[in-house]
Amino acid sequence: MSLDALFEAAREAQGHAYAPYSDFKVGAAVQGESGAIYAGCNVENAAYPVSTCAEQAALAVMVAAGERRIKTILVLGDGQQLVTPCGACRQRIREFGAPDTPVHVAGPDGVRSTFTLADLLPCAFGPDNLARTGAA
Ligand code: THU
């Protein structure tokens, strides 16, 4: 798997981010189980809470394409600090990922750190919690 391809997809999406309120543009790229890459960016709104995150957008594109499993994900933002996914996006990644799903965090210069989803969201609640036991 080419991390470069994920990075480039995230960078292109970041360039399209709509972030007039925070002025903080984020791009994300998800690689699905098929190997295909899906990108997204943050899209803010004058009604602030209505804004969407880059990871959220990329995952929606993946699902719309018919995929349900994340192989890996990369998030890209500017600044000195690591742009790790927000709490809500960690949960969104959990829905389609696994504890060992790699989450790459990048800056303009490239990948700065790689976590697993379990690093970012330990003891996560997920689809398995709702699995049917047959006891209905
Ligand atoms: N943002 C993301 O898109 N992903 C994250 O994981 C962190 C934050 C966006 C949301 C908002 O548009 C801007 O960055 C500042 O919080």
Short mmCIF file of N, CA and C and ligand atoms in Angstrom, two decimals:
data_model
loop_
_atom_site.label_atom_id
_atom_site.label_comp_id
_atom_site.label_asym_id
_atom_site.label_seq_id
_atom_site.Cartn_x
_atom_site.Cartn_y
_atom_site.Cartn_z
N MET A 1 0.85 -1.20 0.00
CA MET A 1 0.00 0.00 0.00
C MET A 1 0.88 1.25 0.00
N SER A 2 0.53 2.15 -0.86
CA SER A 2 1.34 3.36 -0.96
C SER A 2 0.79 4.46 -0.06
N LEU A 3 1.58 4.78 0.95
CA LEU A 3 1.20 5.87 1.84
C LEU A 3 1.22 7.19 1.07
N ASP A 4 2.08 7.25 0.06
CA ASP A 4 2.16 8.47 -0.77
C ASP A 4 0.83 8.76 -1.44
N ALA A 5 0.18 7.73 -1.94
CA ALA A 5 -1.09 7.91 -2.64
C ALA A 5 -2.16 8.43 -1.66
N LEU A 6 -2.13 7.89 -0.44
CA LEU A 6 -3.10 8.36 0.58
C LEU A 6 -2.82 9.82 0.92
N PHE A 7 -1.54 10.13 1.09
CA PHE A 7 -1.15 11.50 1.43
C PHE A 7 -1.57 12.47 0.32
N GLU A 8 -1.31 12.10 -0.91
CA GLU A 8 -1.65 12.99 -2.03
C GLU A 8 -3.16 13.20 -2.13
N ALA A 9 -3.91 12.14 -1.90
CA ALA A 9 -5.38 12.26 -1.96
C ALA A 9 -5.87 13.20 -0.86
N ALA A 10 -5.29 13.06 0.33
CA ALA A 10 -5.69 13.94 1.44
C ALA A 10 -5.28 15.38 1.16
N ARG A 11 -4.12 15.54 0.57
CA ARG A 11 -3.64 16.90 0.30
C ARG A 11 -4.53 17.60 -0.74
N GLU A 12 -4.93 16.83 -1.74
CA GLU A 12 -5.80 17.43 -2.76
C GLU A 12 -7.14 17.84 -2.13
N ALA A 13 -7.68 16.95 -1.30
CA ALA A 13 -8.96 17.26 -0.64
C ALA A 13 -8.81 18.45 0.29
N GLN A 14 -7.70 18.51 1.02
CA GLN A 14 -7.46 19.63 1.94
C GLN A 14 -7.53 20.96 1.19
N GLY A 15 -7.04 20.94 -0.04
CA GLY A 15 -7.07 22.16 -0.85
C GLY A 15 -8.48 22.63 -1.17
N HIS A 16 -9.44 21.72 -1.07
CA HIS A 16 -10.84 22.07 -1.35
C HIS A 16 -11.64 22.32 -0.07
N ALA A 17 -10.99 22.21 1.08
CA ALA A 17 -11.72 22.37 2.35
C ALA A 17 -12.42 23.74 2.39
N TYR A 18 -13.58 23.74 3.02
CA TYR A 18 -14.34 24.98 3.20
C TYR A 18 -14.30 25.29 4.69
N ALA A 19 -13.37 26.14 5.08
CA ALA A 19 -13.16 26.41 6.50
C ALA A 19 -13.01 27.92 6.75
N PRO A 20 -14.03 28.70 6.35
CA PRO A 20 -13.89 30.16 6.49
C PRO A 20 -13.96 30.63 7.94
N TYR A 21 -14.45 29.80 8.86
CA TYR A 21 -14.63 30.23 10.25
C TYR A 21 -13.42 29.89 11.11
N SER A 22 -12.92 28.67 10.98
CA SER A 22 -11.74 28.29 11.76
C SER A 22 -10.45 28.61 11.01
N ASP A 23 -10.55 28.73 9.70
CA ASP A 23 -9.36 28.88 8.86
C ASP A 23 -8.40 27.71 9.07
N PHE A 24 -8.95 26.54 9.39
CA PHE A 24 -8.14 25.35 9.61
C PHE A 24 -8.61 24.27 8.65
N LYS A 25 -7.87 24.13 7.57
CA LYS A 25 -8.28 23.18 6.53
C LYS A 25 -7.71 21.79 6.81
N VAL A 26 -8.58 20.81 6.70
CA VAL A 26 -8.19 19.42 6.97
C VAL A 26 -8.56 18.56 5.76
N GLY A 27 -7.68 17.64 5.44
CA GLY A 27 -7.98 16.64 4.41
C GLY A 27 -7.84 15.26 5.02
N ALA A 28 -8.61 14.32 4.53
CA ALA A 28 -8.50 12.93 5.00
C ALA A 28 -8.62 12.01 3.81
N ALA A 29 -7.94 10.88 3.89
CA ALA A 29 -8.05 9.87 2.84
C ALA A 29 -8.15 8.50 3.51
N VAL A 30 -9.10 7.74 3.05
CA VAL A 30 -9.35 6.40 3.59
C VAL A 30 -9.04 5.40 2.49
N GLN A 31 -8.33 4.35 2.84
CA GLN A 31 -8.21 3.25 1.89
C GLN A 31 -9.13 2.13 2.33
N GLY A 32 -10.03 1.76 1.44
CA GLY A 32 -10.96 0.67 1.74
C GLY A 32 -10.30 -0.68 1.51
N GLU A 33 -11.01 -1.70 1.91
CA GLU A 33 -10.51 -3.07 1.77
C GLU A 33 -10.14 -3.41 0.33
N SER A 34 -10.84 -2.81 -0.62
CA SER A 34 -10.59 -3.09 -2.05
C SER A 34 -9.28 -2.48 -2.52
N GLY A 35 -8.75 -1.56 -1.74
CA GLY A 35 -7.54 -0.85 -2.16
C GLY A 35 -7.85 0.55 -2.68
N ALA A 36 -9.12 0.80 -2.99
CA ALA A 36 -9.50 2.13 -3.49
C ALA A 36 -9.35 3.17 -2.39
N ILE A 37 -9.09 4.39 -2.81
CA ILE A 37 -8.88 5.50 -1.88
C ILE A 37 -10.01 6.51 -2.01
N TYR A 38 -10.50 6.96 -0.86
CA TYR A 38 -11.61 7.93 -0.82
C TYR A 38 -11.17 9.12 0.02
N ALA A 39 -11.37 10.31 -0.50
CA ALA A 39 -10.89 11.49 0.19
C ALA A 39 -12.03 12.41 0.60
N GLY A 40 -11.77 13.22 1.60
CA GLY A 40 -12.77 14.20 2.05
C GLY A 40 -12.08 15.38 2.71
N CYS A 41 -12.83 16.43 2.92
CA CYS A 41 -12.30 17.63 3.57
C CYS A 41 -13.35 18.15 4.56
N ASN A 42 -12.91 19.03 5.44
CA ASN A 42 -13.89 19.62 6.36
C ASN A 42 -14.73 20.66 5.62
N VAL A 43 -15.99 20.72 5.98
CA VAL A 43 -16.95 21.65 5.36
C VAL A 43 -17.68 22.35 6.50
N GLU A 44 -17.32 23.61 6.73
CA GLU A 44 -17.91 24.34 7.86
C GLU A 44 -19.22 25.00 7.45
N ASN A 45 -19.89 25.55 8.47
CA ASN A 45 -21.20 26.14 8.26
C ASN A 45 -21.34 27.34 9.19
N ALA A 46 -22.07 28.37 8.75
CA ALA A 46 -22.29 29.54 9.59
C ALA A 46 -22.96 29.15 10.91
N ALA A 47 -23.75 28.10 10.89
CA ALA A 47 -24.28 27.51 12.12
C ALA A 47 -23.22 26.48 12.55
N TYR A 48 -22.26 26.89 13.34
CA TYR A 48 -21.03 26.12 13.56
C TYR A 48 -21.20 24.61 13.79
N PRO A 49 -22.15 24.19 14.65
CA PRO A 49 -22.21 22.74 14.94
C PRO A 49 -22.61 21.89 13.73
N VAL A 50 -23.08 22.53 12.70
CA VAL A 50 -23.50 21.79 11.50
C VAL A 50 -22.29 21.39 10.64
N SER A 51 -21.13 21.91 10.97
CA SER A 51 -19.92 21.62 10.19
C SER A 51 -19.60 20.13 10.20
N THR A 52 -18.90 19.70 9.16
CA THR A 52 -18.48 18.30 9.12
C THR A 52 -16.96 18.20 9.03
N CYS A 53 -16.43 17.14 9.60
CA CYS A 53 -14.98 16.91 9.61
C CYS A 53 -14.54 16.20 8.34
N ALA A 54 -13.27 16.30 8.06
CA ALA A 54 -12.69 15.68 6.87
C ALA A 54 -12.83 14.15 6.90
N GLU A 55 -12.61 13.56 8.07
CA GLU A 55 -12.70 12.10 8.17
C GLU A 55 -14.13 11.63 7.90
N GLN A 56 -15.06 12.40 8.45
CA GLN A 56 -16.48 12.11 8.27
C GLN A 56 -16.82 12.11 6.78
N ALA A 57 -16.32 13.12 6.08
CA ALA A 57 -16.60 13.25 4.64
C ALA A 57 -15.98 12.08 3.87
N ALA A 58 -14.74 11.74 4.20
CA ALA A 58 -14.06 10.66 3.47
C ALA A 58 -14.77 9.32 3.71
N LEU A 59 -15.20 9.10 4.93
CA LEU A 59 -15.91 7.84 5.24
C LEU A 59 -17.24 7.77 4.51
N ALA A 60 -17.91 8.91 4.38
CA ALA A 60 -19.20 8.93 3.66
C ALA A 60 -18.97 8.57 2.19
N VAL A 61 -17.89 9.06 1.62
CA VAL A 61 -17.58 8.74 0.21
C VAL A 61 -17.30 7.24 0.07
N MET A 62 -16.58 6.69 1.05
CA MET A 62 -16.28 5.24 1.01
C MET A 62 -17.56 4.42 1.05
N VAL A 63 -18.44 4.79 1.96
CA VAL A 63 -19.69 4.03 2.10
C VAL A 63 -20.55 4.19 0.85
N ALA A 64 -20.57 5.39 0.31
CA ALA A 64 -21.37 5.65 -0.90
C ALA A 64 -20.86 4.83 -2.08
N ALA A 65 -19.56 4.50 -2.05
CA ALA A 65 -18.98 3.70 -3.13
C ALA A 65 -19.25 2.21 -2.92
N GLY A 66 -19.83 1.86 -1.78
CA GLY A 66 -20.18 0.46 -1.53
C GLY A 66 -19.22 -0.30 -0.66
N GLU A 67 -18.28 0.43 -0.02
CA GLU A 67 -17.32 -0.25 0.84
C GLU A 67 -17.68 -0.04 2.31
N ARG A 68 -17.31 -1.03 3.13
CA ARG A 68 -17.67 -0.96 4.55
C ARG A 68 -16.48 -1.17 5.49
N ARG A 69 -15.29 -1.50 4.93
CA ARG A 69 -14.16 -1.76 5.81
C ARG A 69 -12.99 -0.85 5.46
N ILE A 70 -12.41 -0.25 6.48
CA ILE A 70 -11.23 0.61 6.33
C ILE A 70 -9.97 -0.23 6.45
N LYS A 71 -9.08 -0.09 5.47
CA LYS A 71 -7.77 -0.71 5.61
C LYS A 71 -6.85 0.24 6.38
N THR A 72 -6.88 1.49 6.01
CA THR A 72 -6.06 2.49 6.69
C THR A 72 -6.64 3.88 6.41
N ILE A 73 -6.27 4.83 7.27
CA ILE A 73 -6.78 6.20 7.10
C ILE A 73 -5.66 7.18 7.40
N LEU A 74 -5.68 8.29 6.72
CA LEU A 74 -4.67 9.34 6.93
C LEU A 74 -5.40 10.68 7.09
N VAL A 75 -4.97 11.46 8.06
CA VAL A 75 -5.54 12.78 8.31
C VAL A 75 -4.43 13.81 8.16
N LEU A 76 -4.73 14.89 7.48
CA LEU A 76 -3.71 15.91 7.19
C LEU A 76 -4.20 17.29 7.58
N GLY A 77 -3.39 17.99 8.38
CA GLY A 77 -3.70 19.36 8.75
C GLY A 77 -2.43 20.17 8.88
N ASP A 78 -2.57 21.47 8.92
CA ASP A 78 -1.41 22.35 9.03
C ASP A 78 -1.04 22.59 10.49
N GLY A 79 0.05 23.31 10.68
CA GLY A 79 0.48 23.68 12.03
C GLY A 79 1.50 22.70 12.59
N GLN A 80 1.98 23.04 13.78
CA GLN A 80 3.04 22.24 14.43
C GLN A 80 2.48 21.00 15.12
N GLN A 81 1.25 21.12 15.58
CA GLN A 81 0.69 20.05 16.41
C GLN A 81 0.17 18.90 15.55
N LEU A 82 0.13 17.72 16.14
CA LEU A 82 -0.44 16.56 15.45
C LEU A 82 -1.95 16.76 15.30
N VAL A 83 -2.44 16.61 14.08
CA VAL A 83 -3.89 16.73 13.85
C VAL A 83 -4.49 15.33 13.95
N THR A 84 -4.64 14.91 15.20
CA THR A 84 -5.28 13.61 15.45
C THR A 84 -6.80 13.77 15.31
N PRO A 85 -7.49 12.72 14.86
CA PRO A 85 -8.94 12.83 14.69
C PRO A 85 -9.64 13.23 15.99
N CYS A 86 -10.68 14.04 15.84
CA CYS A 86 -11.46 14.44 17.02
C CYS A 86 -12.18 13.20 17.59
N GLY A 87 -12.73 13.34 18.75
CA GLY A 87 -13.38 12.21 19.42
C GLY A 87 -14.49 11.59 18.60
N ALA A 88 -15.32 12.44 18.01
CA ALA A 88 -16.45 11.92 17.22
C ALA A 88 -15.94 11.14 16.02
N CYS A 89 -14.86 11.63 15.40
CA CYS A 89 -14.33 10.93 14.22
C CYS A 89 -13.65 9.62 14.61
N ARG A 90 -13.07 9.56 15.81
CA ARG A 90 -12.51 8.28 16.27
C ARG A 90 -13.62 7.23 16.33
N GLN A 91 -14.77 7.64 16.81
CA GLN A 91 -15.90 6.72 16.87
C GLN A 91 -16.39 6.35 15.46
N ARG A 92 -16.36 7.30 14.57
CA ARG A 92 -16.77 7.02 13.17
C ARG A 92 -15.80 6.04 12.52
N ILE A 93 -14.52 6.19 12.81
CA ILE A 93 -13.52 5.26 12.26
C ILE A 93 -13.76 3.87 12.85
N ARG A 94 -14.12 3.83 14.13
CA ARG A 94 -14.39 2.55 14.79
C ARG A 94 -15.50 1.76 14.08
N GLU A 95 -16.47 2.48 13.59
CA GLU A 95 -17.61 1.81 12.95
C GLU A 95 -17.18 0.93 11.78
N PHE A 96 -16.18 1.40 11.04
CA PHE A 96 -15.77 0.69 9.82
C PHE A 96 -14.34 0.15 9.92
N GLY A 97 -13.73 0.31 11.08
CA GLY A 97 -12.36 -0.14 11.27
C GLY A 97 -12.28 -1.20 12.35
N ALA A 98 -11.06 -1.42 12.83
CA ALA A 98 -10.79 -2.42 13.87
C ALA A 98 -9.77 -1.82 14.82
N PRO A 99 -9.58 -2.45 15.99
CA PRO A 99 -8.62 -1.90 16.94
C PRO A 99 -7.22 -1.68 16.33
N ASP A 100 -6.84 -2.55 15.39
CA ASP A 100 -5.49 -2.41 14.81
C ASP A 100 -5.45 -1.58 13.52
N THR A 101 -6.54 -0.94 13.18
CA THR A 101 -6.56 -0.08 11.97
C THR A 101 -5.55 1.06 12.13
N PRO A 102 -4.63 1.20 11.18
CA PRO A 102 -3.66 2.29 11.28
C PRO A 102 -4.29 3.65 10.98
N VAL A 103 -3.96 4.62 11.82
CA VAL A 103 -4.41 6.01 11.62
C VAL A 103 -3.15 6.85 11.49
N HIS A 104 -2.89 7.31 10.27
CA HIS A 104 -1.70 8.11 10.00
C HIS A 104 -2.04 9.58 10.17
N VAL A 105 -1.20 10.30 10.87
CA VAL A 105 -1.42 11.73 11.10
C VAL A 105 -0.31 12.49 10.39
N ALA A 106 -0.74 13.35 9.46
CA ALA A 106 0.25 14.03 8.61
C ALA A 106 0.17 15.54 8.73
N GLY A 107 1.29 16.17 8.47
CA GLY A 107 1.37 17.62 8.30
C GLY A 107 1.74 17.87 6.84
N PRO A 108 1.94 19.12 6.48
CA PRO A 108 2.26 19.44 5.09
C PRO A 108 3.52 18.73 4.60
N ASP A 109 4.39 18.40 5.55
CA ASP A 109 5.68 17.77 5.23
C ASP A 109 5.59 16.26 5.07
N GLY A 110 4.47 15.67 5.42
CA GLY A 110 4.32 14.21 5.31
C GLY A 110 3.78 13.61 6.59
N VAL A 111 3.82 12.29 6.65
CA VAL A 111 3.29 11.58 7.82
C VAL A 111 4.20 11.84 9.02
N ARG A 112 3.59 12.26 10.13
CA ARG A 112 4.36 12.59 11.33
C ARG A 112 4.28 11.50 12.39
N SER A 113 3.15 10.79 12.40
CA SER A 113 2.93 9.78 13.43
C SER A 113 1.90 8.78 12.95
N THR A 114 2.04 7.56 13.40
CA THR A 114 1.04 6.55 13.08
C THR A 114 0.57 5.91 14.37
N PHE A 115 -0.73 5.88 14.54
CA PHE A 115 -1.37 5.27 15.70
C PHE A 115 -2.20 4.09 15.23
N THR A 116 -2.63 3.26 16.17
CA THR A 116 -3.72 2.34 15.85
C THR A 116 -4.99 2.98 16.38
N LEU A 117 -6.11 2.51 15.86
CA LEU A 117 -7.37 3.05 16.38
C LEU A 117 -7.49 2.77 17.89
N ALA A 118 -6.98 1.62 18.33
CA ALA A 118 -7.04 1.29 19.77
C ALA A 118 -6.22 2.28 20.60
N ASP A 119 -5.13 2.81 20.02
CA ASP A 119 -4.36 3.84 20.74
C ASP A 119 -5.25 5.06 20.99
N LEU A 120 -6.03 5.42 19.97
CA LEU A 120 -6.80 6.67 20.01
C LEU A 120 -8.15 6.51 20.70
N LEU A 121 -8.68 5.29 20.65
CA LEU A 121 -10.01 5.04 21.23
C LEU A 121 -10.02 3.68 21.91
N PRO A 122 -9.35 3.61 23.09
CA PRO A 122 -9.29 2.32 23.78
C PRO A 122 -10.66 1.89 24.30
N CYS A 123 -10.83 0.59 24.41
CA CYS A 123 -12.07 0.03 24.98
C CYS A 123 -13.31 0.59 24.27
N ALA A 124 -13.20 0.69 22.94
CA ALA A 124 -14.27 1.35 22.18
C ALA A 124 -15.56 0.54 22.17
N PHE A 125 -16.63 1.27 22.20
CA PHE A 125 -17.95 0.70 21.92
C PHE A 125 -18.07 0.62 20.40
N GLY A 126 -18.60 -0.50 19.91
CA GLY A 126 -18.70 -0.63 18.45
C GLY A 126 -19.80 -1.58 18.06
N PRO A 127 -19.85 -1.89 16.76
CA PRO A 127 -20.91 -2.75 16.25
C PRO A 127 -21.00 -4.09 16.98
N ASP A 128 -19.85 -4.60 17.45
CA ASP A 128 -19.85 -5.91 18.15
C ASP A 128 -20.72 -5.87 19.41
N ASN A 129 -20.78 -4.70 20.02
CA ASN A 129 -21.59 -4.58 21.24
C ASN A 129 -23.06 -4.84 20.96
N LEU A 130 -23.46 -4.62 19.72
CA LEU A 130 -24.87 -4.77 19.38
C LEU A 130 -25.14 -6.08 18.65
N ALA A 131 -24.11 -6.93 18.56
CA ALA A 131 -24.28 -8.19 17.84
C ALA A 131 -25.38 -9.01 18.48
N ARG A 132 -26.17 -9.61 17.66
CA ARG A 132 -27.30 -10.42 18.16
C ARG A 132 -26.75 -11.69 18.82
N THR A 133 -27.35 -12.08 19.91
CA THR A 133 -26.92 -13.29 20.60
C THR A 133 -27.77 -14.48 20.21
N GLY A 134 -28.85 -14.23 19.51
CA GLY A 134 -29.77 -15.30 19.15
C GLY A 134 -30.86 -15.46 20.19
N ALA A 135 -30.74 -14.70 21.28
CA ALA A 135 -31.70 -14.85 22.37
C ALA A 135 -33.00 -14.11 22.11
N ALA A 136 -33.00 -13.22 21.15
CA ALA A 136 -34.15 -12.36 20.82
C ALA A 136 -35.35 -12.69 21.65
N1 THU B 1 -11.43 19.03 11.93
C1 THU B 1 -11.47 17.96 11.09
O1 THU B 1 -11.92 18.05 9.95
N2 THU B 1 -11.00 16.78 11.57
C2 THU B 1 -10.47 16.59 12.80
O2 THU B 1 -10.17 15.47 13.18
C3 THU B 1 -10.24 17.74 13.68
C4 THU B 1 -10.95 18.98 13.29
C5 THU B 1 -11.96 20.31 11.44
C6 THU B 1 -13.27 20.70 12.05
C7 THU B 1 -13.27 22.19 11.87
O3 THU B 1 -13.77 22.50 10.57
C8 THU B 1 -11.79 22.57 11.91
O4 THU B 1 -11.07 21.35 11.72
C9 THU B 1 -11.36 23.21 13.22
O5 THU B 1 -11.76 22.45 14.31
#
